[in-house]
Amino acid sequence: DRDQVIRSWQQILATRDAPEIECLNVTPYVIGEAAFVVCHEALDGNMLAATNIFRLEDGDWKLIHHQSGPLAVLPAVDMEAPSSERLH
């Protein structure tokens, strides 16, 4: 259930050995009370394509889906772009 998923993510991100994930080339889309973000995630020397879907609940955006997978071809990344965010 949702509580188990939240606890699992908290445990993953709270550990000392949690991977550092850098979010690059971020493009957000908002459609009413739903939103999604597509981006690239730099993780342990690998580049992933990621999609995160959110739903607005009681004034807060809640993550309802996360998908990521490796890329066959590396994208152009502007390391100075303001959209670059460190996720963890």
XYZ file of C-alpha atoms in Angstrom:
88
model
C 0.000 0.000 0.000
C 0.985 3.660 -0.162
C 2.413 3.770 3.387
C 4.730 0.851 2.618
C 5.947 2.533 -0.565
C 6.617 5.804 1.294
C 8.537 3.964 4.046
C 10.570 2.108 1.431
C 11.603 5.359 -0.323
C 12.407 6.991 3.022
C 14.678 4.079 3.929
C 16.403 4.146 0.534
C 17.052 7.892 0.640
C 18.025 8.027 4.336
C 20.849 5.506 4.102
C 24.459 6.671 3.915
C 24.939 4.578 0.799
C 22.013 6.155 -1.048
C 23.027 7.017 -4.598
C 23.413 10.641 -5.591
C 20.930 11.479 -8.324
C 21.244 14.640 -10.380
C 18.210 15.729 -12.378
C 19.020 17.396 -15.733
C 17.065 18.708 -18.743
C 13.909 19.074 -16.653
C 10.628 19.755 -18.472
C 7.486 20.123 -16.311
C 3.884 19.997 -17.545
C 0.816 20.952 -15.482
C -2.690 19.937 -16.538
C -5.197 21.002 -13.905
C -4.626 18.928 -10.777
C -2.162 16.603 -12.521
C 1.428 17.236 -13.546
C 4.317 15.328 -14.981
C 8.015 15.982 -15.242
C 10.292 14.415 -17.822
C 14.018 14.658 -17.267
C 17.362 12.908 -17.376
C 18.834 11.486 -14.182
C 22.597 11.143 -13.766
C 23.174 8.225 -11.405
C 26.464 6.479 -10.634
C 27.971 7.352 -14.025
C 24.843 6.327 -15.934
C 22.212 8.487 -17.622
C 18.544 7.575 -17.302
C 15.377 8.974 -18.866
C 12.748 9.563 -16.181
C 9.084 10.454 -15.935
C 7.453 11.503 -12.666
C 3.685 11.976 -12.397
C 2.096 14.034 -9.639
C -1.424 14.713 -8.368
C -2.515 17.759 -6.390
C -3.969 16.589 -3.051
C -5.104 19.078 -0.400
C -2.822 21.780 -1.810
C 0.302 19.557 -2.014
C 1.766 17.801 -5.045
C 2.056 14.054 -4.396
C 4.203 11.749 -6.505
C 1.966 8.976 -7.828
C 4.277 7.372 -10.397
C 8.011 7.243 -11.119
C 9.610 5.526 -14.096
C 13.210 5.593 -15.247
C 15.385 3.569 -17.564
C 18.807 3.676 -19.201
C 19.457 5.601 -22.400
C 21.122 4.073 -25.445
C 22.430 7.496 -26.540
C 23.577 10.195 -24.132
C 21.709 13.512 -24.424
C 23.308 16.927 -24.639
C 23.366 18.325 -21.112
C 23.935 21.956 -20.210
C 25.503 21.673 -16.751
C 24.950 25.427 -16.185
C 21.216 25.339 -16.958
C 19.016 26.523 -14.079
C 16.808 23.422 -14.481
C 19.586 21.217 -13.106
C 18.501 19.966 -9.689
C 20.100 17.583 -7.262
C 17.441 15.141 -6.074
C 19.445 13.472 -3.345
